[in-house]
XYZ file of C-alpha atoms in Angstrom:
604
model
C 83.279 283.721 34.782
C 82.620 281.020 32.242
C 86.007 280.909 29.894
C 84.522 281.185 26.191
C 85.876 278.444 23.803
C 89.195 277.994 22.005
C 87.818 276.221 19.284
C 84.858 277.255 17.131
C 83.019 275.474 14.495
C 80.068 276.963 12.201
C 78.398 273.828 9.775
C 76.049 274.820 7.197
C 74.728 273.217 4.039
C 76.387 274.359 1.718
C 74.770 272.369 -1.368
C 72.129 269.882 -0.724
C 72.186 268.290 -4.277
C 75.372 268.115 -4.477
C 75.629 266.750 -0.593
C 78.126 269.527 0.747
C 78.566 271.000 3.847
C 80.401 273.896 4.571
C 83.096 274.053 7.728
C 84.233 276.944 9.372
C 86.723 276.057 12.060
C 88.280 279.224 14.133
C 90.698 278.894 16.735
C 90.914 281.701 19.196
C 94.783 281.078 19.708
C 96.796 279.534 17.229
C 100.266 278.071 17.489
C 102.972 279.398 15.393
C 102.878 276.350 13.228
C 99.049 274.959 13.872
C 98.205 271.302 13.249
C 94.939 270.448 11.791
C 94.099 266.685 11.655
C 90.941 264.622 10.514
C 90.161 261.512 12.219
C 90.995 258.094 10.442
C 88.280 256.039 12.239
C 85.451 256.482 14.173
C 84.902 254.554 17.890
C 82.834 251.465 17.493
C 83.274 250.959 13.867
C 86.740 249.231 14.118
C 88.096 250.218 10.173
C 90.112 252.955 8.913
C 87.588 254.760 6.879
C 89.649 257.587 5.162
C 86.989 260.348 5.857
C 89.561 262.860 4.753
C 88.898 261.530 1.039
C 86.015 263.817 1.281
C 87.375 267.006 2.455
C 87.523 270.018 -0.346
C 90.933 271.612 0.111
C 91.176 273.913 2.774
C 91.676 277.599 3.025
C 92.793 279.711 6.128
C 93.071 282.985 6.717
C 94.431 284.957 10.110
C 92.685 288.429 10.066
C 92.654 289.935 6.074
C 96.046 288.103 5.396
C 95.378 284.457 3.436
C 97.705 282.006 4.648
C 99.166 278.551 2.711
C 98.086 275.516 3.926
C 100.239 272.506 3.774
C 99.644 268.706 3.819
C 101.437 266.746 5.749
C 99.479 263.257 5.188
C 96.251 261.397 4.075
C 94.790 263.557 7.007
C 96.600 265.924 8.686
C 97.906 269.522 7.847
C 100.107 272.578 9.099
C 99.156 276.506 8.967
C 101.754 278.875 9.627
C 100.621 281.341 11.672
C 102.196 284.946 13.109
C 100.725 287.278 15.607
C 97.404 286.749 17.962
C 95.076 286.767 15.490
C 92.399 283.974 15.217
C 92.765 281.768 12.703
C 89.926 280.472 10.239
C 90.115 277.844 8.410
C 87.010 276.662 5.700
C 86.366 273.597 3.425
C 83.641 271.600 2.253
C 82.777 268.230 3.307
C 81.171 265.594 0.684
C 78.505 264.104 2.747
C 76.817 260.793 0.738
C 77.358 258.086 3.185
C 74.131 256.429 4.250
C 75.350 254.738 6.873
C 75.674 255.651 10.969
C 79.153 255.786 10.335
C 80.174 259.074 8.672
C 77.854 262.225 6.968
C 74.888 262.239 4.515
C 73.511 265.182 3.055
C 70.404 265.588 0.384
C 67.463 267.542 -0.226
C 65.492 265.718 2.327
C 67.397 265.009 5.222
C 71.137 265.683 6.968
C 73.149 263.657 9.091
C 76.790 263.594 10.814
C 79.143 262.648 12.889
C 81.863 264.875 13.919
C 84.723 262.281 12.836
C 83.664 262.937 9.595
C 83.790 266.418 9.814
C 85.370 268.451 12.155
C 89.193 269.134 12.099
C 91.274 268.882 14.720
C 93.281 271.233 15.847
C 96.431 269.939 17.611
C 97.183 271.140 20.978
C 93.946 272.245 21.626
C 91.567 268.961 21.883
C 91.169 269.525 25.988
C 89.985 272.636 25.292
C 86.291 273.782 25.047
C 84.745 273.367 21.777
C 81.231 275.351 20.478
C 79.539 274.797 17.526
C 77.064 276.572 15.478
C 74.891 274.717 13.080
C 72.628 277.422 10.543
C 72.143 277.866 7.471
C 70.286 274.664 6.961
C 66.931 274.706 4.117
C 63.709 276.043 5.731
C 61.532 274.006 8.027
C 64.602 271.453 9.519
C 65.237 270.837 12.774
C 68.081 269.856 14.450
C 68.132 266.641 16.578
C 71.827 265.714 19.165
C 72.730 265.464 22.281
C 74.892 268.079 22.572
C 74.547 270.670 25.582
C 72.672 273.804 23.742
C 73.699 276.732 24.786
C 71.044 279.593 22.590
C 69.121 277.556 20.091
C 65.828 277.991 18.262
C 62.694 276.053 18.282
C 64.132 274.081 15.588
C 67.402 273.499 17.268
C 69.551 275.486 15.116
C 72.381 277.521 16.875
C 75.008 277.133 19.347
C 75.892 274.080 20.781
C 79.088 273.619 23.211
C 81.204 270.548 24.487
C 84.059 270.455 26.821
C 86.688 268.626 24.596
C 87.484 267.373 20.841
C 86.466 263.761 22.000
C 82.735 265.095 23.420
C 82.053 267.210 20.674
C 83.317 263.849 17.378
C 81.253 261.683 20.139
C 77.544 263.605 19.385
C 75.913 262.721 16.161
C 73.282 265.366 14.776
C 70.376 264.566 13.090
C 68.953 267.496 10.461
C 65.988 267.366 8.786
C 61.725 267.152 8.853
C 61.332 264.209 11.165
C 59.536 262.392 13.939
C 60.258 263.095 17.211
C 58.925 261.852 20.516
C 60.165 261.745 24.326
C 59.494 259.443 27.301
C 61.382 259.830 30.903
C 63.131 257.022 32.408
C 64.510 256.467 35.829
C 64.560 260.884 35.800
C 66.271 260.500 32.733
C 64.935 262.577 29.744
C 65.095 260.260 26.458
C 64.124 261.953 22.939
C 63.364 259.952 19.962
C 64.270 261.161 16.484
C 62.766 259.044 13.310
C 63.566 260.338 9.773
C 62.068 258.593 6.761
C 59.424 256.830 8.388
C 55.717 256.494 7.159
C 52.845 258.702 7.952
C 51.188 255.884 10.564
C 54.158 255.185 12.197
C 53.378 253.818 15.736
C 55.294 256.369 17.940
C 53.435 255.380 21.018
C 54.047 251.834 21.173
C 57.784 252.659 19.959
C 58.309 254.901 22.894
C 57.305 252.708 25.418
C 58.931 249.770 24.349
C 62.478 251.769 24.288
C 61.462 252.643 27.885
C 61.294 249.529 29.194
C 64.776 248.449 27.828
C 65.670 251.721 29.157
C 64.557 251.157 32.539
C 65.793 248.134 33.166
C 69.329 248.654 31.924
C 69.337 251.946 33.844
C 68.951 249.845 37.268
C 71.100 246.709 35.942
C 73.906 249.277 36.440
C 72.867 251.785 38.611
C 70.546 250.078 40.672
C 68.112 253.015 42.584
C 70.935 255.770 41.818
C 70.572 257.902 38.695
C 73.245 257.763 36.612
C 75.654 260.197 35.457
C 73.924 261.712 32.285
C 70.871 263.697 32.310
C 69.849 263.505 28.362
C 69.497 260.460 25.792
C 68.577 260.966 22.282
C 67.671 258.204 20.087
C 68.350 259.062 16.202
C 67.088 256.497 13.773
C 66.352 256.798 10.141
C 63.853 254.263 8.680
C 65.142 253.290 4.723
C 64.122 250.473 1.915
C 66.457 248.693 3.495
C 68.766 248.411 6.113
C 70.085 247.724 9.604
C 72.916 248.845 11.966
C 73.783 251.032 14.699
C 77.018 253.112 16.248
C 76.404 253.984 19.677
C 77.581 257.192 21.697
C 78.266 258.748 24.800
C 74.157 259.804 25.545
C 73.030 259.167 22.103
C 73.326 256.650 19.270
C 72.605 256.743 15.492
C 70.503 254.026 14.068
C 69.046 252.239 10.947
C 66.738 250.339 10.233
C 64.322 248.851 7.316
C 60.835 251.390 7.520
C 58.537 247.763 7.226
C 60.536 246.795 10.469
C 58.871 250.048 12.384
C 55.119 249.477 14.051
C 52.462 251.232 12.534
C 49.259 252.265 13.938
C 46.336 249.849 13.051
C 48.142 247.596 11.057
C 49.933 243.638 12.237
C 53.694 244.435 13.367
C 56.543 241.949 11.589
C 56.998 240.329 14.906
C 60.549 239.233 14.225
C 61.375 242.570 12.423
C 60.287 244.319 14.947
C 61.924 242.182 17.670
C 65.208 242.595 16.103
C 64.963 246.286 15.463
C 64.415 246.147 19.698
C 67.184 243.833 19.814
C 69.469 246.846 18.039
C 67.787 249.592 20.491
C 68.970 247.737 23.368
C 72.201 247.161 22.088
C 73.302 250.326 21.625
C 71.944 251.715 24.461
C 73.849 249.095 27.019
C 77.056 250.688 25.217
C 75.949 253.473 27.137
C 77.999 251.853 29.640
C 79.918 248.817 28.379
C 82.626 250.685 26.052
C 81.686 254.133 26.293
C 82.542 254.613 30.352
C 83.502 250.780 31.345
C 86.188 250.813 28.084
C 89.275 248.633 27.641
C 92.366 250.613 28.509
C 93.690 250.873 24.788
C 91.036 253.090 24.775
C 91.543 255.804 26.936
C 92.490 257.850 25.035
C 91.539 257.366 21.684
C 93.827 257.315 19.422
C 91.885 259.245 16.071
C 95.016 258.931 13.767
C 95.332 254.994 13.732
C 93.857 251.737 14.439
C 92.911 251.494 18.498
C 94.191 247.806 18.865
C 92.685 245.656 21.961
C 92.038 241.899 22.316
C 88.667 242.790 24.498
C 85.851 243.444 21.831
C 84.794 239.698 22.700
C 84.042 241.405 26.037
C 82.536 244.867 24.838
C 80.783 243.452 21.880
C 80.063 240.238 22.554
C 78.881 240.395 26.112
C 76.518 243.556 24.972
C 75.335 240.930 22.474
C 74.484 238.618 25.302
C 72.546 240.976 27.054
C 70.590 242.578 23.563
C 68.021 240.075 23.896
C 68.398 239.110 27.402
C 67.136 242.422 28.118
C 64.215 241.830 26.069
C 63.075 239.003 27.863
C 64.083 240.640 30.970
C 61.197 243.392 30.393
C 58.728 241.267 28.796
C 59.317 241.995 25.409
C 59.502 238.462 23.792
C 59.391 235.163 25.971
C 61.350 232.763 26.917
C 60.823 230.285 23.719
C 61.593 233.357 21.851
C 64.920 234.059 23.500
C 66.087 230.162 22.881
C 65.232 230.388 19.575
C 67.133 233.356 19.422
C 70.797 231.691 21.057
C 69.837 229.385 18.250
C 70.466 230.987 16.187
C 73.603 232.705 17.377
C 75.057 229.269 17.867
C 74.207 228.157 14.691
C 75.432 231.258 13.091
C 79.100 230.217 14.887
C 79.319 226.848 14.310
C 78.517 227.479 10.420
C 82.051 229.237 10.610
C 84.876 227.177 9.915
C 87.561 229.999 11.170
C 86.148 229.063 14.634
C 88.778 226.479 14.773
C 91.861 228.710 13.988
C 91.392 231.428 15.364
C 90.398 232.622 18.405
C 87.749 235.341 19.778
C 90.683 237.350 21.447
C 92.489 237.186 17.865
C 89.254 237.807 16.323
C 89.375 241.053 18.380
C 92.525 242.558 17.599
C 92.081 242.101 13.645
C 88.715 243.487 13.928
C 90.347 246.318 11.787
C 91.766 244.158 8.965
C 89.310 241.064 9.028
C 86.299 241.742 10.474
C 85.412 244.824 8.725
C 87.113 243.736 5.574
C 84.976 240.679 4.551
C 85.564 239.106 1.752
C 84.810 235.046 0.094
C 87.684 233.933 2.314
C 86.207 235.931 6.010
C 84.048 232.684 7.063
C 87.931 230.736 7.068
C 89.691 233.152 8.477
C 88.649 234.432 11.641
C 85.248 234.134 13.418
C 82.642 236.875 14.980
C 83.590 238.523 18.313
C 80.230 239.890 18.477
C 78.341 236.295 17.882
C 81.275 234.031 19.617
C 81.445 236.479 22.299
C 77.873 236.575 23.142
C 78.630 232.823 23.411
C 81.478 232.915 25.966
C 79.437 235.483 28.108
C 76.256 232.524 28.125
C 79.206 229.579 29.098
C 80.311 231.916 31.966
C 77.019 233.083 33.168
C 75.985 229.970 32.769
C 78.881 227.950 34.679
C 78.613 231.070 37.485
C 75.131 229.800 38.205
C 76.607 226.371 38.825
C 79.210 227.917 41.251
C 78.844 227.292 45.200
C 76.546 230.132 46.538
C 77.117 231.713 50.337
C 73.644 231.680 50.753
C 72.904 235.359 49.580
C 72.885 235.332 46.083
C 73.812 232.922 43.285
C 77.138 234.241 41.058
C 76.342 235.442 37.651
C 77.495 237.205 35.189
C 75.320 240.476 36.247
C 77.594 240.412 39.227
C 80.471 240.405 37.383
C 79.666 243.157 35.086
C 78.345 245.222 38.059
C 81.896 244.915 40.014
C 83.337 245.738 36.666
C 81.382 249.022 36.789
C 82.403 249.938 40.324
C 86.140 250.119 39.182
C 85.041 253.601 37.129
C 88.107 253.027 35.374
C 89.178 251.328 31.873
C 89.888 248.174 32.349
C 92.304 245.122 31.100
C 91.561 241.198 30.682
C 93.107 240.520 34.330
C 90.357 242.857 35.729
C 87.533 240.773 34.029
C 89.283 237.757 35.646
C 89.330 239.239 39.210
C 85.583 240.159 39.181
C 84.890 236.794 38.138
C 87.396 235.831 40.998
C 85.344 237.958 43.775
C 82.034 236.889 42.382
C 83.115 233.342 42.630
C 85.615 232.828 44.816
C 85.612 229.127 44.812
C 87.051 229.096 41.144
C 85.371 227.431 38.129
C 83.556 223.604 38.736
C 85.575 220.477 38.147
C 83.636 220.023 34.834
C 85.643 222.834 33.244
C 89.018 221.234 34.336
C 90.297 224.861 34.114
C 92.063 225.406 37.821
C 91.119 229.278 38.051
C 89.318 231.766 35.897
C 91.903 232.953 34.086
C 92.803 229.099 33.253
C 89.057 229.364 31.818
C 89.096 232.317 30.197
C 92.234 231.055 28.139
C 90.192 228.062 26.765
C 87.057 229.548 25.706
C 88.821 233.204 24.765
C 92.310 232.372 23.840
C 91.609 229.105 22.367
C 89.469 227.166 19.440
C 88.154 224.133 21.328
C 84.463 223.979 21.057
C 82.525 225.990 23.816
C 80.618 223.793 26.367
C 76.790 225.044 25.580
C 75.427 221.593 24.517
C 76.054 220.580 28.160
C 75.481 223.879 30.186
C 72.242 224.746 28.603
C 70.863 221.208 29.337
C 71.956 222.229 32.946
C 69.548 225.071 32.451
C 66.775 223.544 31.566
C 66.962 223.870 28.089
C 66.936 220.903 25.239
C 69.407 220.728 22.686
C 68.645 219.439 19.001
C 70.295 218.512 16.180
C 68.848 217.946 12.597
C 70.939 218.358 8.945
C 71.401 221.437 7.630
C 70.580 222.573 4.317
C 72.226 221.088 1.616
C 74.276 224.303 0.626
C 75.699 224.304 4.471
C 76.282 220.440 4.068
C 78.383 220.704 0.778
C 80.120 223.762 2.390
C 79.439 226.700 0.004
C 77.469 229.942 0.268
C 75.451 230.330 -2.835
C 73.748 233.357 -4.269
C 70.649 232.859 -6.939
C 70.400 236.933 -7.975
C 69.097 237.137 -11.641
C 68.952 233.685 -12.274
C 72.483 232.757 -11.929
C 73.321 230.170 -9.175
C 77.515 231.756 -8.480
C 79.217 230.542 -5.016
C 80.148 233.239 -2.801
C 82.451 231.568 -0.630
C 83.693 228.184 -0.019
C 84.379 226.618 3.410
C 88.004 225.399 4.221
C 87.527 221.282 4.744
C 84.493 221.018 2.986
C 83.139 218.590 0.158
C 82.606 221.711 -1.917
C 86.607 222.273 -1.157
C 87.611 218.857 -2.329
C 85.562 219.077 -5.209
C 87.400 221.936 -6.303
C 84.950 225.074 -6.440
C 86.150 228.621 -5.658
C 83.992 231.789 -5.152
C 82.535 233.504 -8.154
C 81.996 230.039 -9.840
C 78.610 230.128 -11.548
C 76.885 226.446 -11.147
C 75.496 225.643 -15.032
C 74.574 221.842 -14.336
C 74.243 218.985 -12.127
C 74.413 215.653 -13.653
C 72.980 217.224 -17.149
C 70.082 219.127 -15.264
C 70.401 222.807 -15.367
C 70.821 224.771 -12.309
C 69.416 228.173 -11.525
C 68.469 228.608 -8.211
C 69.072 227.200 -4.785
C 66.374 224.698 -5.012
C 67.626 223.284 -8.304
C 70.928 221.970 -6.403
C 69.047 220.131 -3.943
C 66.672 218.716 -6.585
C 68.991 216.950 -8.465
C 72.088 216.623 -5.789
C 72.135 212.779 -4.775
C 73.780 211.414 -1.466
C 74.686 208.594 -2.534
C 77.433 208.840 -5.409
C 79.705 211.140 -6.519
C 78.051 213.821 -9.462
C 79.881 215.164 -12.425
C 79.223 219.302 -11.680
C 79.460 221.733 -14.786
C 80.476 225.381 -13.689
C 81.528 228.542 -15.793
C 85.126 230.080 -13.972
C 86.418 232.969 -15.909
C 83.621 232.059 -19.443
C 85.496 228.664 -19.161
C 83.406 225.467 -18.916
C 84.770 223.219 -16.753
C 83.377 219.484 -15.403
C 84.088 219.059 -11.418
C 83.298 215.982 -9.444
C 80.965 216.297 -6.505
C 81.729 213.539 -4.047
C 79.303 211.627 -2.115
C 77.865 212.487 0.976
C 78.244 209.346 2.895
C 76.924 208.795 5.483
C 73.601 210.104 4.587
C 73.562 214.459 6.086
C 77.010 214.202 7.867
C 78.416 217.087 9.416
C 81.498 218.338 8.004
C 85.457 217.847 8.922
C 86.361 218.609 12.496
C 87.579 221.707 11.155
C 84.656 222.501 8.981
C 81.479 224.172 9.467
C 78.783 221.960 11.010
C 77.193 220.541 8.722
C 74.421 220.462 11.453
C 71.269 222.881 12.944
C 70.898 223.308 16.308
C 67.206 223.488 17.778
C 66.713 224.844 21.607
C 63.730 224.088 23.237
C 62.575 224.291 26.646
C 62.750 220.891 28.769
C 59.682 220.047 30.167
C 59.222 218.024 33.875
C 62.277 219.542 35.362
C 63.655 218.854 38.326
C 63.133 221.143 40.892
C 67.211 222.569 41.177
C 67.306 222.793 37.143
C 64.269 224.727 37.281
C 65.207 227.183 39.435
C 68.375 227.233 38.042
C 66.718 228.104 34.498
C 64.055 230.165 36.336
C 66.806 232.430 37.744
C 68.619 233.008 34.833
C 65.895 233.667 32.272
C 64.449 236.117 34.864
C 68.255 238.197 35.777
C-alpha cells in the first residue's frame, strides 16, 4: 500500500497584480518543536539570494488552536506543537523576479521554483512530498516535470515527489503558452514557450532541440536509455534577455523573442545559434552536475554557500561541449564553431584577473565574485565557465596527441564517459584518474607536466597562459592576431548610454591605469575635441604622443594625461588584458595526420 505523504503543499495565486502567491504547507506529523526553513540559494546559481525577503509572515495553526510562530533567523523558524494533530502553516510569497532563478507572478503568466517557495520542514526532507497547484486565473495551464498524480487537462492538481530536494529541483511553468513535444532516444521531451509571437516556428524549434537531444542522450548512454523517462523544456521569450538554470529532467530558460524562429520570415542566424547554444547547455547538465556532481554536493546544503573548487569542471567543460554539440549534429559548421572558441578565447584573454587567480579559485568564490560583479570583477578573478571551457579544449586537445593502442584515440569524451560509470559524486583526484585510464601513458613531453595531476595543477591551479595557440595549430586550425579596439588597447570598458561616454571599469596594468582613470569617470574631451561616444575616442586618440584627457569625477573637472601607445597597437602588460584579437581559421593543405587529427575531433 502506497504510504501517503508527510508533507503537503497547496500554491495558489493569491493576487496576480500584486504578484502573490499563497502557500499552504501541512505536515501530517509534526515534532514537538517543528523547524521550518527557506532555502538561501538555489543549485546552479552559486549566490545567496535571500528568497526569504519575500515571504509574508507566517501563520500556523494545529487543528482550531492558532499557534505562535517564532523566528529564529533570516530564514528559518520554530512552531511549537502538542498532540498529533497536523500542522498548517500559510504565507504569501512576493513573486516579481523575472529571472530562472526564483518566482514571477502577473496577470499574464506564473513561474517558480520551489527554493523560492516552499518551506522546509526539518526532519522531514526524506520524506514524500505532494503538491497541489489550483486556484490559478481561468484558461492557464500548468507546465513541470513533476510526476502527476490526478491532474486536469490543464495540469492543475496534484503533483508528488519523493523528497524536499526532488520536489525545490522541478520548476513550474503557469500560464497561456506554447507547447510542443518530440520523442528522443524513447524519451518523451515537452516544450513550453511563454511570451512568444503568434508565428513562432515550433516545428523547426522542436527538431532542432531533438537533435542536441539525441546526440547527448548516446554521448552518455550510448544505445541504453537513460534513467529518466520525461524532459520538459520551459522557456519564456522577453524584450530582452538570456540565461538558463538547469534541473533534474527539466530546465527553465530565457531568451530575447527576436532570437526565436518564426515561420516565413529570415532567422537571426547568430541569435538563434546562441539561443541553441543555451538549449544544449542546460540540457548536458542533465548529467554533468545534476547526477555526475562534485561531492560538496551531495547533499546540498540549502542554508549556506555549497563551496567546491570543481565548477571549472561542471561549468566549464558543459561550456566546451554547448557548441561542440552543435557541430556534432549539424547545426552550425565547422568555421562556425572556430569562430565561436574565438571568441571564448578572446573573451579570457581580455581579463586581466586571468593572471592572479586561478580557475579552481575562480570556482570556490563563485559565491562572492562571480555573481557579485562589480567595476573591479575583470581584476579580480576570471570566468570558470569561459576559462574552463578552455582547459577542457587543452586537454581534449593534448588527449588526441596521446599514444593510441590501436582502438581508439583518448579524448576527452572518454574521460567524461568513465567519469559517468563511477555513478557517484566525484572529487578532483577522480577527474585525474579517468584521465589516467584514458591515457595511461601520461601527458606528452610538450606539457613538461610528469602526470595528469602535474597538468591539471598548471592549467587549473595556476595562471600561466593555456597552450591553445600551439594545440589548435596541431589541429588543424590557424591562429591570428590583429589589434584590438582602441577601448581594449587603452584598457577601459566604456559605456556611450544617453550621450555620455563614463568608464565602467578599468583594467589593472593598463595605460588607462597609469593615466589615472577610475570607473564612473565621464570622458568630456580629448585634446580640446569633445567626446560623446565610442567612436569619438578613437577619432581624436593619437598613438603617437601622450594627450591631455578632460573627465568629470564627482562634477569635478579634472585634466589627465593619456600616454602614448608606443609601439604602434601593443598589447598590454604581461599582466594586462591583451591588448590583442584572436582570429581562428581553418588551415588549408594539411597534412594527412593533422587532418585526421582535426577531422576526428570536430566530428566526436
Amino acid at each position: 500500500m502506497k504510504t501517503a505523504p508527510m508533507i503537503d503543499y497547496r500554491i495558489e495565486v493569491g493576487s496576480a497584480h500584486a504578484h502573490r502567491f499563497l502557500v499552504t504547507l501541512r505536515v501530517a506529523q509534526p515534532q514537538t518543536r517543528q523547524r521550518l526553513s527557506l532555502p538561501v540559494w538555489i543549485p546552479g546559481s552559486y549566490l545567496v539570494r535571500e528568497f526569504a525577503k519575500h515571504l509574508s509572515p507566517l501563520s500556523a495553526q494545529q487543528g482550531q488552536r492558532t499557534l505562535e510562530v517564532q523566528q529564529l533567523d533570516k530564514s528559518s523558524w520554530v512552531v511549537d506543537c502538542t498532540g498529533k494533530g497536523a500542522l498548517t502553516v500559510t504565507y504569501e510569497v512576493y513573486a516579481f523576479d523575472t529571472s530562472v532563478r526564483a518566482a514571477f507572478l502577473d496577470s499574464r503568466r506564473g513561474f517558480f521554483n520551489g527554493t523560492s517557495v516552499f518551506l522546509q520542514a526539518e526532519g522531514f526532507e526524506g520524506q514524500p512530498h505532494s503538491l497541489k497547484i489550483t486556484g490559478l486565473p481561468k484558461g492557464w495551464s500548468v507546465a513541470t516535470g513533476l510526476t502527476s498524480v490526478k491532474v486536469n487537462a490543464l495540469g492543475l492538481g496534484d503533483y508528488e515527489a519523493p523528497d524536499y530536494d526532488s520536489l525545490v529541483d522541478h520548476p513550474v511553468e503557469l500560464g497561456n503558452f506554447w507547447r510542443g513535444a518530440f520523442t528522443a532516444k524513447s524519451v518523451v521531451h515537452e516544450f513550453v514557450v511563454s511570451g512568444a509571437s503568434a508565428d513562432l516556428d515550433g516545428p523547426r524549434l522542436l527538431a532542432d532541440t531533438q537533435r542536441i537531444c539525441e546526440a547527448q542522450i548516446a554521448f552518455w548512454h550510448g544505445r541504453r536509455k537513460p534513467a529518466f523517462e520525461r524532459y520538459v523544456f520551459l522557456l519564456n521569450a522577453v524584450d530582452d534577455g538570456y540565461g538558463g538554470l538547469e534541473h533534474r529532467n527539466s530546465t527553465a530558460l530565457i531568451c530575447a523573442r527576436r532570437d526565436l524562429p518564426r515561420t516565413g520570415r529570415p532567422v537571426n542566424t547568430d541569435a538563434y545559434q546562441t539561443l541553441l547554444g543555451l538549449i544544449s547547455h542546460e540540457y548536458f547538465h542533465t548529467w554533468n552536475v545534476k547526477r555526475l556532481k562534485p561531492a560538496e554536493f551531495a547533499p546540498y546544503n540549502y542554508t549556506q554557500e555549497n563551496y567546491t573548487q570543481l565548477l571549472w569542471f561542471f561549468e566549464g567543460f558543459t561550456s566546451y561541449y554547448d557548441d561542440q554539440f552543435l557541430l556534432r549534429t549539424g547545426l552550425i559548421d565547422a568555421k562556425t564553431y572556430v569562430r565561436l572558441l574565438a571568441k571564448t578565447i578572446n573573451q579570457v584573454q581580455a581579463t586581466p584577473g586571468r593572471h592572479s587567480y586561478s580557475v579552481a579559485q575562480a570556482s570556490f568564490d563563485a559565491w562572492t565574485r562571480y555573481y557579485r560583479p562589480d567595476e573591479n570583477t575583470a581584476n579580480a578573478t576570471v570566468s570558470y565557465y569561459t576559462k574552463g571551457s578552455l582547459v577542457g579544449l587543452c586537454l581534449d586537445l593534448t588527449l588526441r596527441q596521446c599514444p593510441t593502442d590501436g582502438k581508439q584515440v583518448p579524448s576527452l569524451d572518454g574521460v567524461m564517459q568513465r567519469l559517468w560509470q563511477l555513478q557517484r559524486p566525484i572529487q578532483e583526484v577522480d577527474i585525474v584518474q579517468a584521465l589516467q585510464d584514458e591515457a595511461p601513458g601520461g601527458p606528452p613531453a610538450w606539457t613538461a607536466a610528469h602526470s595528469w595531476a602535474d597538468l591539471l595543477k598548471t592549467w587549473v591551479h595556476g595562471t600561466d597562459e593555456l597552450p591553445l595557440k600551439s594545440l589548435l595549430s596541431a589541429a588543424g586550425v590557424t591562429w591570428v592576431s590583429k589589434p584590438a579596439a582602441l577601448a581594449q588597447r587603452l584598457g577601459v570598458r566604456l559605456s556611450d548610454a544617453g550621450g555620455n561616454l563614463k568608464v565602467q571599469a578599468v583594467m589593472r596594468h593598463s595605460v588607462a591605469e597609469s593615466a589615472g582613470l577610475s570607473a564612473a569617470d565621464e570622458l568630456i574631451a580629448l585634446d580640446g575635441w569633445r567626446l560623446r561616444k565610442n567612436d569619438d575616442l578613437a577619432l581624436w586618440h593619437n598613438e603617437q604622443r601622450a594627450q591631455a584627457l578632460l573627465i568629470c569625477r564627482d562634477q569635478a573637472l579634472l585634466t589627465l594625461t593619456v600616454p602614448a601607445l608606443v609601439p604602434a597597437n601593443p598589447a598590454m602588460g604581461p599582466k594586462g588584458a591583451s591588448g590583442e584579437i584572436i582570429a581562428l581559421a581553418l588551415t588549408e593543405n594539411l597534412d594527412a595526420s593533422t587532418a585526421q587529427r582535426r577531422q576526428q575531433w570536430l566530428k566526436g
